[in-house]
């Protein structure tokens, strides 16, 4: 044992496989933090690990539809945040770029601050010749391979050709064929699908690894 009491994840979406890998490597509990570069930490997990507790002394978090209308609890929508601390450059109903929903059930930890779930970025689409695929659809497809895949990135070469880079946890073998079959069902037979196993996916300068990269708009 390394003697580490806990680890904090911040800056990227923490997936269930990533959490398990960190726990296994460090031998400690992992707490996730939701934040934005403009605000810092907006919400944190408690020991129950069932969503984020809002730092309500500093922020108001709302879930709205595409027209900005507030949505009720347990309804998915766009996350907008109001900062209560920045008096020089106020952020009022700032659109975060994330999707999520507010939970209406009190947390068993006893903390009574609002609690919310973040599902990920909502503006990332894979545009192909005859359809547009949201990255949530791709993430849902690859979730069943989460024990084998650590990271992935979809690169659109053009409207009828995509390349998927996978960072595997172990040699994939026949799983590569299964993943390709599932992706082909999602994108259609008219789209060429290449899958490549890589050791690492290069993050952007800010440290993010986007799920979808558009390399060309050419047909």
mmCIF file with all atom_site columns, C-alpha atoms in Angstrom:
data_model
loop_
_atom_site.group_PDB
_atom_site.id
_atom_site.type_symbol
_atom_site.label_atom_id
_atom_site.label_alt_id
_atom_site.label_comp_id
_atom_site.label_asym_id
_atom_site.label_entity_id
_atom_site.label_seq_id
_atom_site.pdbx_PDB_ins_code
_atom_site.Cartn_x
_atom_site.Cartn_y
_atom_site.Cartn_z
_atom_site.occupancy
_atom_site.B_iso_or_equiv
_atom_site.pdbx_formal_charge
_atom_site.auth_seq_id
_atom_site.auth_comp_id
_atom_site.auth_asym_id
_atom_site.auth_atom_id
_atom_site.pdbx_PDB_model_num
ATOM 1   C CA . UNK A 1 1   ? 0.000   0.000   0.000   1.00 0.00 ? 1   UNK A CA 1
ATOM 2   C CA . UNK A 1 2   ? 1.181   3.514   -0.877  1.00 0.00 ? 2   UNK A CA 1
ATOM 3   C CA . UNK A 1 3   ? -0.418  5.111   2.168   1.00 0.00 ? 3   UNK A CA 1
ATOM 4   C CA . UNK A 1 4   ? -2.478  7.559   0.075   1.00 0.00 ? 4   UNK A CA 1
ATOM 5   C CA . UNK A 1 5   ? -5.733  8.497   1.818   1.00 0.00 ? 5   UNK A CA 1
ATOM 6   C CA . UNK A 1 6   ? -7.634  9.679   -1.245  1.00 0.00 ? 6   UNK A CA 1
ATOM 7   C CA . UNK A 1 7   ? -7.233  10.969  -4.812  1.00 0.00 ? 7   UNK A CA 1
ATOM 8   C CA . UNK A 1 8   ? -9.065  13.850  -6.499  1.00 0.00 ? 8   UNK A CA 1
ATOM 9   C CA . UNK A 1 9   ? -10.013 13.833  -10.178 1.00 0.00 ? 9   UNK A CA 1
ATOM 10  C CA . UNK A 1 10  ? -10.480 17.211  -11.863 1.00 0.00 ? 10  UNK A CA 1
ATOM 11  C CA . UNK A 1 11  ? -10.481 18.640  -15.379 1.00 0.00 ? 11  UNK A CA 1
ATOM 12  C CA . UNK A 1 12  ? -11.809 15.691  -17.410 1.00 0.00 ? 12  UNK A CA 1
ATOM 13  C CA . UNK A 1 13  ? -14.849 13.435  -17.256 1.00 0.00 ? 13  UNK A CA 1
ATOM 14  C CA . UNK A 1 14  ? -14.066 10.587  -14.877 1.00 0.00 ? 14  UNK A CA 1
ATOM 15  C CA . UNK A 1 15  ? -15.419 7.334   -16.273 1.00 0.00 ? 15  UNK A CA 1
ATOM 16  C CA . UNK A 1 16  ? -16.185 4.255   -14.195 1.00 0.00 ? 16  UNK A CA 1
ATOM 17  C CA . UNK A 1 17  ? -13.256 2.304   -15.736 1.00 0.00 ? 17  UNK A CA 1
ATOM 18  C CA . UNK A 1 18  ? -10.880 5.180   -15.009 1.00 0.00 ? 18  UNK A CA 1
ATOM 19  C CA . UNK A 1 19  ? -12.069 5.338   -11.412 1.00 0.00 ? 19  UNK A CA 1
ATOM 20  C CA . UNK A 1 20  ? -11.508 1.598   -10.996 1.00 0.00 ? 20  UNK A CA 1
ATOM 21  C CA . UNK A 1 21  ? -8.024  1.856   -12.516 1.00 0.00 ? 21  UNK A CA 1
ATOM 22  C CA . UNK A 1 22  ? -7.046  4.684   -10.140 1.00 0.00 ? 22  UNK A CA 1
ATOM 23  C CA . UNK A 1 23  ? -8.369  2.805   -7.124  1.00 0.00 ? 23  UNK A CA 1
ATOM 24  C CA . UNK A 1 24  ? -6.455  -0.289  -8.174  1.00 0.00 ? 24  UNK A CA 1
ATOM 25  C CA . UNK A 1 25  ? -3.222  1.628   -8.827  1.00 0.00 ? 25  UNK A CA 1
ATOM 26  C CA . UNK A 1 26  ? -3.241  3.864   -5.746  1.00 0.00 ? 26  UNK A CA 1
ATOM 27  C CA . UNK A 1 27  ? -5.236  1.756   -3.312  1.00 0.00 ? 27  UNK A CA 1
ATOM 28  C CA . UNK A 1 28  ? -7.362  4.663   -2.135  1.00 0.00 ? 28  UNK A CA 1
ATOM 29  C CA . UNK A 1 29  ? -10.783 6.260   -2.526  1.00 0.00 ? 29  UNK A CA 1
ATOM 30  C CA . UNK A 1 30  ? -11.313 8.574   -5.515  1.00 0.00 ? 30  UNK A CA 1
ATOM 31  C CA . UNK A 1 31  ? -13.343 11.787  -5.315  1.00 0.00 ? 31  UNK A CA 1
ATOM 32  C CA . UNK A 1 32  ? -14.474 13.576  -8.450  1.00 0.00 ? 32  UNK A CA 1
ATOM 33  C CA . UNK A 1 33  ? -14.701 17.375  -8.759  1.00 0.00 ? 33  UNK A CA 1
ATOM 34  C CA . UNK A 1 34  ? -16.781 19.271  -11.335 1.00 0.00 ? 34  UNK A CA 1
ATOM 35  C CA . UNK A 1 35  ? -15.453 22.654  -12.316 1.00 0.00 ? 35  UNK A CA 1
ATOM 36  C CA . UNK A 1 36  ? -14.846 25.116  -15.110 1.00 0.00 ? 36  UNK A CA 1
ATOM 37  C CA . UNK A 1 37  ? -11.759 27.137  -15.907 1.00 0.00 ? 37  UNK A CA 1
ATOM 38  C CA . UNK A 1 38  ? -13.785 30.330  -15.429 1.00 0.00 ? 38  UNK A CA 1
ATOM 39  C CA . UNK A 1 39  ? -15.030 29.354  -11.949 1.00 0.00 ? 39  UNK A CA 1
ATOM 40  C CA . UNK A 1 40  ? -12.881 26.688  -10.356 1.00 0.00 ? 40  UNK A CA 1
ATOM 41  C CA . UNK A 1 41  ? -14.600 23.917  -8.395  1.00 0.00 ? 41  UNK A CA 1
ATOM 42  C CA . UNK A 1 42  ? -18.386 24.110  -8.765  1.00 0.00 ? 42  UNK A CA 1
ATOM 43  C CA . UNK A 1 43  ? -19.317 20.779  -7.166  1.00 0.00 ? 43  UNK A CA 1
ATOM 44  C CA . UNK A 1 44  ? -17.649 17.879  -5.384  1.00 0.00 ? 44  UNK A CA 1
ATOM 45  C CA . UNK A 1 45  ? -18.464 14.266  -4.581  1.00 0.00 ? 45  UNK A CA 1
ATOM 46  C CA . UNK A 1 46  ? -19.092 13.027  -1.059  1.00 0.00 ? 46  UNK A CA 1
ATOM 47  C CA . UNK A 1 47  ? -18.275 9.542   0.194   1.00 0.00 ? 47  UNK A CA 1
ATOM 48  C CA . UNK A 1 48  ? -21.472 8.201   -1.417  1.00 0.00 ? 48  UNK A CA 1
ATOM 49  C CA . UNK A 1 49  ? -20.178 9.050   -4.937  1.00 0.00 ? 49  UNK A CA 1
ATOM 50  C CA . UNK A 1 50  ? -23.691 9.660   -6.260  1.00 0.00 ? 50  UNK A CA 1
ATOM 51  C CA . UNK A 1 51  ? -23.385 12.960  -8.107  1.00 0.00 ? 51  UNK A CA 1
ATOM 52  C CA . UNK A 1 52  ? -21.853 16.303  -7.201  1.00 0.00 ? 52  UNK A CA 1
ATOM 53  C CA . UNK A 1 53  ? -22.812 18.478  -4.250  1.00 0.00 ? 53  UNK A CA 1
ATOM 54  C CA . UNK A 1 54  ? -23.054 22.085  -5.430  1.00 0.00 ? 54  UNK A CA 1
ATOM 55  C CA . UNK A 1 55  ? -20.844 24.647  -3.699  1.00 0.00 ? 55  UNK A CA 1
ATOM 56  C CA . UNK A 1 56  ? -24.045 26.611  -3.134  1.00 0.00 ? 56  UNK A CA 1
ATOM 57  C CA . UNK A 1 57  ? -22.385 29.411  -1.189  1.00 0.00 ? 57  UNK A CA 1
ATOM 58  C CA . UNK A 1 58  ? -20.573 30.331  -4.422  1.00 0.00 ? 58  UNK A CA 1
ATOM 59  C CA . UNK A 1 59  ? -22.792 29.237  -7.337  1.00 0.00 ? 59  UNK A CA 1
ATOM 60  C CA . UNK A 1 60  ? -26.321 28.788  -8.610  1.00 0.00 ? 60  UNK A CA 1
ATOM 61  C CA . UNK A 1 61  ? -26.624 25.857  -11.024 1.00 0.00 ? 61  UNK A CA 1
ATOM 62  C CA . UNK A 1 62  ? -29.632 25.437  -13.311 1.00 0.00 ? 62  UNK A CA 1
ATOM 63  C CA . UNK A 1 63  ? -30.666 22.950  -15.991 1.00 0.00 ? 63  UNK A CA 1
ATOM 64  C CA . UNK A 1 64  ? -32.349 24.561  -19.003 1.00 0.00 ? 64  UNK A CA 1
ATOM 65  C CA . UNK A 1 65  ? -33.569 23.581  -22.450 1.00 0.00 ? 65  UNK A CA 1
ATOM 66  C CA . UNK A 1 66  ? -32.119 24.906  -25.712 1.00 0.00 ? 66  UNK A CA 1
ATOM 67  C CA . UNK A 1 67  ? -34.252 28.063  -25.371 1.00 0.00 ? 67  UNK A CA 1
ATOM 68  C CA . UNK A 1 68  ? -32.981 28.759  -21.853 1.00 0.00 ? 68  UNK A CA 1
ATOM 69  C CA . UNK A 1 69  ? -36.159 27.702  -20.050 1.00 0.00 ? 69  UNK A CA 1
ATOM 70  C CA . UNK A 1 70  ? -35.607 26.036  -16.635 1.00 0.00 ? 70  UNK A CA 1
ATOM 71  C CA . UNK A 1 71  ? -36.224 22.287  -16.511 1.00 0.00 ? 71  UNK A CA 1
ATOM 72  C CA . UNK A 1 72  ? -37.521 20.340  -13.494 1.00 0.00 ? 72  UNK A CA 1
ATOM 73  C CA . UNK A 1 73  ? -35.328 17.972  -11.438 1.00 0.00 ? 73  UNK A CA 1
ATOM 74  C CA . UNK A 1 74  ? -34.344 14.651  -13.014 1.00 0.00 ? 74  UNK A CA 1
ATOM 75  C CA . UNK A 1 75  ? -34.748 16.175  -16.499 1.00 0.00 ? 75  UNK A CA 1
ATOM 76  C CA . UNK A 1 76  ? -31.694 16.276  -18.738 1.00 0.00 ? 76  UNK A CA 1
ATOM 77  C CA . UNK A 1 77  ? -30.675 19.581  -20.238 1.00 0.00 ? 77  UNK A CA 1
ATOM 78  C CA . UNK A 1 78  ? -28.008 22.244  -20.577 1.00 0.00 ? 78  UNK A CA 1
ATOM 79  C CA . UNK A 1 79  ? -26.023 23.204  -17.473 1.00 0.00 ? 79  UNK A CA 1
ATOM 80  C CA . UNK A 1 80  ? -25.913 26.962  -16.801 1.00 0.00 ? 80  UNK A CA 1
ATOM 81  C CA . UNK A 1 81  ? -24.088 28.494  -13.846 1.00 0.00 ? 81  UNK A CA 1
ATOM 82  C CA . UNK A 1 82  ? -24.273 31.831  -12.047 1.00 0.00 ? 82  UNK A CA 1
ATOM 83  C CA . UNK A 1 83  ? -21.273 32.877  -9.970  1.00 0.00 ? 83  UNK A CA 1
ATOM 84  C CA . UNK A 1 84  ? -22.029 34.684  -6.714  1.00 0.00 ? 84  UNK A CA 1
ATOM 85  C CA . UNK A 1 85  ? -18.440 35.760  -6.039  1.00 0.00 ? 85  UNK A CA 1
ATOM 86  C CA . UNK A 1 86  ? -17.126 37.556  -9.109  1.00 0.00 ? 86  UNK A CA 1
ATOM 87  C CA . UNK A 1 87  ? -18.166 41.202  -8.658  1.00 0.00 ? 87  UNK A CA 1
ATOM 88  C CA . UNK A 1 88  ? -15.766 42.556  -11.297 1.00 0.00 ? 88  UNK A CA 1
ATOM 89  C CA . UNK A 1 89  ? -16.839 40.376  -14.244 1.00 0.00 ? 89  UNK A CA 1
ATOM 90  C CA . UNK A 1 90  ? -20.158 38.716  -13.323 1.00 0.00 ? 90  UNK A CA 1
ATOM 91  C CA . UNK A 1 91  ? -21.142 35.407  -14.895 1.00 0.00 ? 91  UNK A CA 1
ATOM 92  C CA . UNK A 1 92  ? -24.926 35.118  -14.949 1.00 0.00 ? 92  UNK A CA 1
ATOM 93  C CA . UNK A 1 93  ? -26.500 31.932  -16.322 1.00 0.00 ? 93  UNK A CA 1
ATOM 94  C CA . UNK A 1 94  ? -23.230 31.083  -18.042 1.00 0.00 ? 94  UNK A CA 1
ATOM 95  C CA . UNK A 1 95  ? -23.645 28.177  -20.460 1.00 0.00 ? 95  UNK A CA 1
ATOM 96  C CA . UNK A 1 96  ? -21.087 25.555  -19.474 1.00 0.00 ? 96  UNK A CA 1
ATOM 97  C CA . UNK A 1 97  ? -21.265 23.408  -22.603 1.00 0.00 ? 97  UNK A CA 1
ATOM 98  C CA . UNK A 1 98  ? -22.225 20.373  -20.495 1.00 0.00 ? 98  UNK A CA 1
ATOM 99  C CA . UNK A 1 99  ? -25.396 18.342  -20.179 1.00 0.00 ? 99  UNK A CA 1
ATOM 100 C CA . UNK A 1 100 ? -26.766 17.030  -16.921 1.00 0.00 ? 100 UNK A CA 1
ATOM 101 C CA . UNK A 1 101 ? -29.658 17.057  -14.478 1.00 0.00 ? 101 UNK A CA 1
ATOM 102 C CA . UNK A 1 102 ? -30.428 17.978  -10.882 1.00 0.00 ? 102 UNK A CA 1
ATOM 103 C CA . UNK A 1 103 ? -31.324 15.232  -8.421  1.00 0.00 ? 103 UNK A CA 1
ATOM 104 C CA . UNK A 1 104 ? -34.397 15.748  -6.255  1.00 0.00 ? 104 UNK A CA 1
ATOM 105 C CA . UNK A 1 105 ? -33.503 13.073  -3.676  1.00 0.00 ? 105 UNK A CA 1
ATOM 106 C CA . UNK A 1 106 ? -31.529 14.007  -0.563  1.00 0.00 ? 106 UNK A CA 1
ATOM 107 C CA . UNK A 1 107 ? -28.098 12.440  -0.286  1.00 0.00 ? 107 UNK A CA 1
ATOM 108 C CA . UNK A 1 108 ? -27.615 9.766   2.362   1.00 0.00 ? 108 UNK A CA 1
ATOM 109 C CA . UNK A 1 109 ? -24.467 11.554  3.522   1.00 0.00 ? 109 UNK A CA 1
ATOM 110 C CA . UNK A 1 110 ? -26.693 14.152  5.203   1.00 0.00 ? 110 UNK A CA 1
ATOM 111 C CA . UNK A 1 111 ? -25.368 17.172  3.304   1.00 0.00 ? 111 UNK A CA 1
ATOM 112 C CA . UNK A 1 112 ? -28.373 19.221  2.181   1.00 0.00 ? 112 UNK A CA 1
ATOM 113 C CA . UNK A 1 113 ? -26.814 21.206  -0.675  1.00 0.00 ? 113 UNK A CA 1
ATOM 114 C CA . UNK A 1 114 ? -28.250 20.683  -4.191  1.00 0.00 ? 114 UNK A CA 1
ATOM 115 C CA . UNK A 1 115 ? -26.906 17.606  -5.959  1.00 0.00 ? 115 UNK A CA 1
ATOM 116 C CA . UNK A 1 116 ? -26.443 17.165  -9.707  1.00 0.00 ? 116 UNK A CA 1
ATOM 117 C CA . UNK A 1 117 ? -25.211 14.719  -12.347 1.00 0.00 ? 117 UNK A CA 1
ATOM 118 C CA . UNK A 1 118 ? -22.962 15.708  -15.266 1.00 0.00 ? 118 UNK A CA 1
ATOM 119 C CA . UNK A 1 119 ? -23.296 13.595  -18.410 1.00 0.00 ? 119 UNK A CA 1
ATOM 120 C CA . UNK A 1 120 ? -20.674 15.287  -20.567 1.00 0.00 ? 120 UNK A CA 1
ATOM 121 C CA . UNK A 1 121 ? -20.344 17.814  -23.361 1.00 0.00 ? 121 UNK A CA 1
ATOM 122 C CA . UNK A 1 122 ? -23.460 18.297  -25.477 1.00 0.00 ? 122 UNK A CA 1
ATOM 123 C CA . UNK A 1 123 ? -22.043 20.047  -28.531 1.00 0.00 ? 123 UNK A CA 1
ATOM 124 C CA . UNK A 1 124 ? -19.861 17.303  -30.008 1.00 0.00 ? 124 UNK A CA 1
ATOM 125 C CA . UNK A 1 125 ? -21.286 15.619  -33.113 1.00 0.00 ? 125 UNK A CA 1
ATOM 126 C CA . UNK A 1 126 ? -19.915 13.255  -35.724 1.00 0.00 ? 126 UNK A CA 1
ATOM 127 C CA . UNK A 1 127 ? -21.283 14.558  -39.028 1.00 0.00 ? 127 UNK A CA 1
ATOM 128 C CA . UNK A 1 128 ? -21.404 11.955  -41.777 1.00 0.00 ? 128 UNK A CA 1
ATOM 129 C CA . UNK A 1 129 ? -22.851 11.933  -45.250 1.00 0.00 ? 129 UNK A CA 1
ATOM 130 C CA . UNK A 1 130 ? -26.418 11.044  -44.330 1.00 0.00 ? 130 UNK A CA 1
ATOM 131 C CA . UNK A 1 131 ? -26.643 11.571  -40.584 1.00 0.00 ? 131 UNK A CA 1
ATOM 132 C CA . UNK A 1 132 ? -25.309 13.354  -37.523 1.00 0.00 ? 132 UNK A CA 1
ATOM 133 C CA . UNK A 1 133 ? -24.279 11.223  -34.524 1.00 0.00 ? 133 UNK A CA 1
ATOM 134 C CA . UNK A 1 134 ? -23.978 12.684  -31.032 1.00 0.00 ? 134 UNK A CA 1
ATOM 135 C CA . UNK A 1 135 ? -20.910 11.622  -29.077 1.00 0.00 ? 135 UNK A CA 1
ATOM 136 C CA . UNK A 1 136 ? -23.223 10.258  -26.351 1.00 0.00 ? 136 UNK A CA 1
ATOM 137 C CA . UNK A 1 137 ? -24.251 7.547   -28.831 1.00 0.00 ? 137 UNK A CA 1
ATOM 138 C CA . UNK A 1 138 ? -20.624 6.564   -29.406 1.00 0.00 ? 138 UNK A CA 1
ATOM 139 C CA . UNK A 1 139 ? -19.841 6.668   -25.690 1.00 0.00 ? 139 UNK A CA 1
ATOM 140 C CA . UNK A 1 140 ? -22.842 4.439   -24.975 1.00 0.00 ? 140 UNK A CA 1
ATOM 141 C CA . UNK A 1 141 ? -21.718 1.942   -27.604 1.00 0.00 ? 141 UNK A CA 1
ATOM 142 C CA . UNK A 1 142 ? -18.164 1.745   -26.251 1.00 0.00 ? 142 UNK A CA 1
ATOM 143 C CA . UNK A 1 143 ? -19.257 1.612   -22.612 1.00 0.00 ? 143 UNK A CA 1
ATOM 144 C CA . UNK A 1 144 ? -19.729 -2.172  -22.795 1.00 0.00 ? 144 UNK A CA 1
ATOM 145 C CA . UNK A 1 145 ? -16.024 -2.448  -23.646 1.00 0.00 ? 145 UNK A CA 1
ATOM 146 C CA . UNK A 1 146 ? -14.985 -0.219  -20.743 1.00 0.00 ? 146 UNK A CA 1
ATOM 147 C CA . UNK A 1 147 ? -13.041 -3.035  -19.054 1.00 0.00 ? 147 UNK A CA 1
ATOM 148 C CA . UNK A 1 148 ? -10.837 -3.212  -22.153 1.00 0.00 ? 148 UNK A CA 1
ATOM 149 C CA . UNK A 1 149 ? -10.646 0.409   -23.355 1.00 0.00 ? 149 UNK A CA 1
ATOM 150 C CA . UNK A 1 150 ? -9.111  3.218   -21.340 1.00 0.00 ? 150 UNK A CA 1
ATOM 151 C CA . UNK A 1 151 ? -9.533  6.109   -23.820 1.00 0.00 ? 151 UNK A CA 1
ATOM 152 C CA . UNK A 1 152 ? -10.842 6.594   -27.332 1.00 0.00 ? 152 UNK A CA 1
ATOM 153 C CA . UNK A 1 153 ? -11.039 9.293   -29.957 1.00 0.00 ? 153 UNK A CA 1
ATOM 154 C CA . UNK A 1 154 ? -13.005 9.414   -33.221 1.00 0.00 ? 154 UNK A CA 1
ATOM 155 C CA . UNK A 1 155 ? -11.324 11.183  -36.138 1.00 0.00 ? 155 UNK A CA 1
ATOM 156 C CA . UNK A 1 156 ? -13.483 12.057  -39.105 1.00 0.00 ? 156 UNK A CA 1
ATOM 157 C CA . UNK A 1 157 ? -11.312 11.965  -42.206 1.00 0.00 ? 157 UNK A CA 1
ATOM 158 C CA . UNK A 1 158 ? -14.251 12.995  -44.419 1.00 0.00 ? 158 UNK A CA 1
ATOM 159 C CA . UNK A 1 159 ? -18.013 12.461  -44.563 1.00 0.00 ? 159 UNK A CA 1
ATOM 160 C CA . UNK A 1 160 ? -17.620 8.760   -45.429 1.00 0.00 ? 160 UNK A CA 1
ATOM 161 C CA . UNK A 1 161 ? -14.449 7.767   -43.569 1.00 0.00 ? 161 UNK A CA 1
ATOM 162 C CA . UNK A 1 162 ? -13.726 7.706   -39.836 1.00 0.00 ? 162 UNK A CA 1
ATOM 163 C CA . UNK A 1 163 ? -10.777 6.443   -37.809 1.00 0.00 ? 163 UNK A CA 1
ATOM 164 C CA . UNK A 1 164 ? -11.141 5.348   -34.183 1.00 0.00 ? 164 UNK A CA 1
ATOM 165 C CA . UNK A 1 165 ? -8.072  5.433   -31.956 1.00 0.00 ? 165 UNK A CA 1
ATOM 166 C CA . UNK A 1 166 ? -8.320  3.203   -28.880 1.00 0.00 ? 166 UNK A CA 1
ATOM 167 C CA . UNK A 1 167 ? -6.023  3.070   -25.857 1.00 0.00 ? 167 UNK A CA 1
ATOM 168 C CA . UNK A 1 168 ? -6.502  -0.533  -24.674 1.00 0.00 ? 168 UNK A CA 1
ATOM 169 C CA . UNK A 1 169 ? -5.953  -1.900  -21.189 1.00 0.00 ? 169 UNK A CA 1
ATOM 170 C CA . UNK A 1 170 ? -4.776  -5.195  -22.678 1.00 0.00 ? 170 UNK A CA 1
ATOM 171 C CA . UNK A 1 171 ? -4.397  -6.643  -26.192 1.00 0.00 ? 171 UNK A CA 1
ATOM 172 C CA . UNK A 1 172 ? -7.886  -6.554  -27.661 1.00 0.00 ? 172 UNK A CA 1
ATOM 173 C CA . UNK A 1 173 ? -7.730  -9.489  -30.064 1.00 0.00 ? 173 UNK A CA 1
ATOM 174 C CA . UNK A 1 174 ? -11.214 -10.467 -31.267 1.00 0.00 ? 174 UNK A CA 1
ATOM 175 C CA . UNK A 1 175 ? -12.733 -7.505  -29.413 1.00 0.00 ? 175 UNK A CA 1
ATOM 176 C CA . UNK A 1 176 ? -11.433 -5.250  -32.176 1.00 0.00 ? 176 UNK A CA 1
ATOM 177 C CA . UNK A 1 177 ? -13.714 -7.035  -34.641 1.00 0.00 ? 177 UNK A CA 1
ATOM 178 C CA . UNK A 1 178 ? -16.693 -6.763  -32.307 1.00 0.00 ? 178 UNK A CA 1
ATOM 179 C CA . UNK A 1 179 ? -16.079 -3.046  -31.753 1.00 0.00 ? 179 UNK A CA 1
ATOM 180 C CA . UNK A 1 180 ? -15.821 -2.495  -35.503 1.00 0.00 ? 180 UNK A CA 1
ATOM 181 C CA . UNK A 1 181 ? -19.080 -4.385  -36.104 1.00 0.00 ? 181 UNK A CA 1
ATOM 182 C CA . UNK A 1 182 ? -20.885 -2.305  -33.480 1.00 0.00 ? 182 UNK A CA 1
ATOM 183 C CA . UNK A 1 183 ? -19.530 0.951   -34.894 1.00 0.00 ? 183 UNK A CA 1
ATOM 184 C CA . UNK A 1 184 ? -20.489 -0.057  -38.421 1.00 0.00 ? 184 UNK A CA 1
ATOM 185 C CA . UNK A 1 185 ? -24.053 -0.678  -37.244 1.00 0.00 ? 185 UNK A CA 1
ATOM 186 C CA . UNK A 1 186 ? -24.067 2.814   -35.749 1.00 0.00 ? 186 UNK A CA 1
ATOM 187 C CA . UNK A 1 187 ? -22.591 4.745   -38.700 1.00 0.00 ? 187 UNK A CA 1
ATOM 188 C CA . UNK A 1 188 ? -23.870 2.597   -41.579 1.00 0.00 ? 188 UNK A CA 1
ATOM 189 C CA . UNK A 1 189 ? -22.229 0.464   -44.242 1.00 0.00 ? 189 UNK A CA 1
ATOM 190 C CA . UNK A 1 190 ? -21.511 3.461   -46.488 1.00 0.00 ? 190 UNK A CA 1
ATOM 191 C CA . UNK A 1 191 ? -18.939 4.782   -44.004 1.00 0.00 ? 191 UNK A CA 1
ATOM 192 C CA . UNK A 1 192 ? -15.444 3.308   -43.938 1.00 0.00 ? 192 UNK A CA 1
ATOM 193 C CA . UNK A 1 193 ? -14.377 2.530   -40.349 1.00 0.00 ? 193 UNK A CA 1
ATOM 194 C CA . UNK A 1 194 ? -10.709 2.106   -39.395 1.00 0.00 ? 194 UNK A CA 1
ATOM 195 C CA . UNK A 1 195 ? -9.756  1.144   -35.831 1.00 0.00 ? 195 UNK A CA 1
ATOM 196 C CA . UNK A 1 196 ? -6.254  1.649   -34.503 1.00 0.00 ? 196 UNK A CA 1
ATOM 197 C CA . UNK A 1 197 ? -4.823  0.564   -31.160 1.00 0.00 ? 197 UNK A CA 1
ATOM 198 C CA . UNK A 1 198 ? -2.501  3.259   -29.769 1.00 0.00 ? 198 UNK A CA 1
ATOM 199 C CA . UNK A 1 199 ? -0.490  3.710   -26.579 1.00 0.00 ? 199 UNK A CA 1
ATOM 200 C CA . UNK A 1 200 ? -1.624  7.281   -25.977 1.00 0.00 ? 200 UNK A CA 1
ATOM 201 C CA . UNK A 1 201 ? -3.983  9.922   -27.371 1.00 0.00 ? 201 UNK A CA 1
ATOM 202 C CA . UNK A 1 202 ? -2.432  13.358  -27.494 1.00 0.00 ? 202 UNK A CA 1
ATOM 203 C CA . UNK A 1 203 ? -4.460  15.855  -25.415 1.00 0.00 ? 203 UNK A CA 1
ATOM 204 C CA . UNK A 1 204 ? -5.115  19.445  -26.464 1.00 0.00 ? 204 UNK A CA 1
ATOM 205 C CA . UNK A 1 205 ? -2.916  22.204  -24.948 1.00 0.00 ? 205 UNK A CA 1
ATOM 206 C CA . UNK A 1 206 ? -5.448  22.641  -22.134 1.00 0.00 ? 206 UNK A CA 1
ATOM 207 C CA . UNK A 1 207 ? -5.220  18.948  -21.238 1.00 0.00 ? 207 UNK A CA 1
ATOM 208 C CA . UNK A 1 208 ? -8.567  17.884  -22.741 1.00 0.00 ? 208 UNK A CA 1
ATOM 209 C CA . UNK A 1 209 ? -9.034  14.832  -24.962 1.00 0.00 ? 209 UNK A CA 1
ATOM 210 C CA . UNK A 1 210 ? -11.997 15.556  -27.253 1.00 0.00 ? 210 UNK A CA 1
ATOM 211 C CA . UNK A 1 211 ? -14.129 12.563  -28.150 1.00 0.00 ? 211 UNK A CA 1
ATOM 212 C CA . UNK A 1 212 ? -14.483 13.671  -31.793 1.00 0.00 ? 212 UNK A CA 1
ATOM 213 C CA . UNK A 1 213 ? -11.985 15.411  -34.076 1.00 0.00 ? 213 UNK A CA 1
ATOM 214 C CA . UNK A 1 214 ? -12.975 16.681  -37.530 1.00 0.00 ? 214 UNK A CA 1
ATOM 215 C CA . UNK A 1 215 ? -9.901  16.569  -39.739 1.00 0.00 ? 215 UNK A CA 1
ATOM 216 C CA . UNK A 1 216 ? -11.563 17.491  -43.025 1.00 0.00 ? 216 UNK A CA 1
ATOM 217 C CA . UNK A 1 217 ? -14.875 18.749  -44.341 1.00 0.00 ? 217 UNK A CA 1
ATOM 218 C CA . UNK A 1 218 ? -14.169 17.246  -47.743 1.00 0.00 ? 218 UNK A CA 1
ATOM 219 C CA . UNK A 1 219 ? -16.568 14.720  -49.234 1.00 0.00 ? 219 UNK A CA 1
#
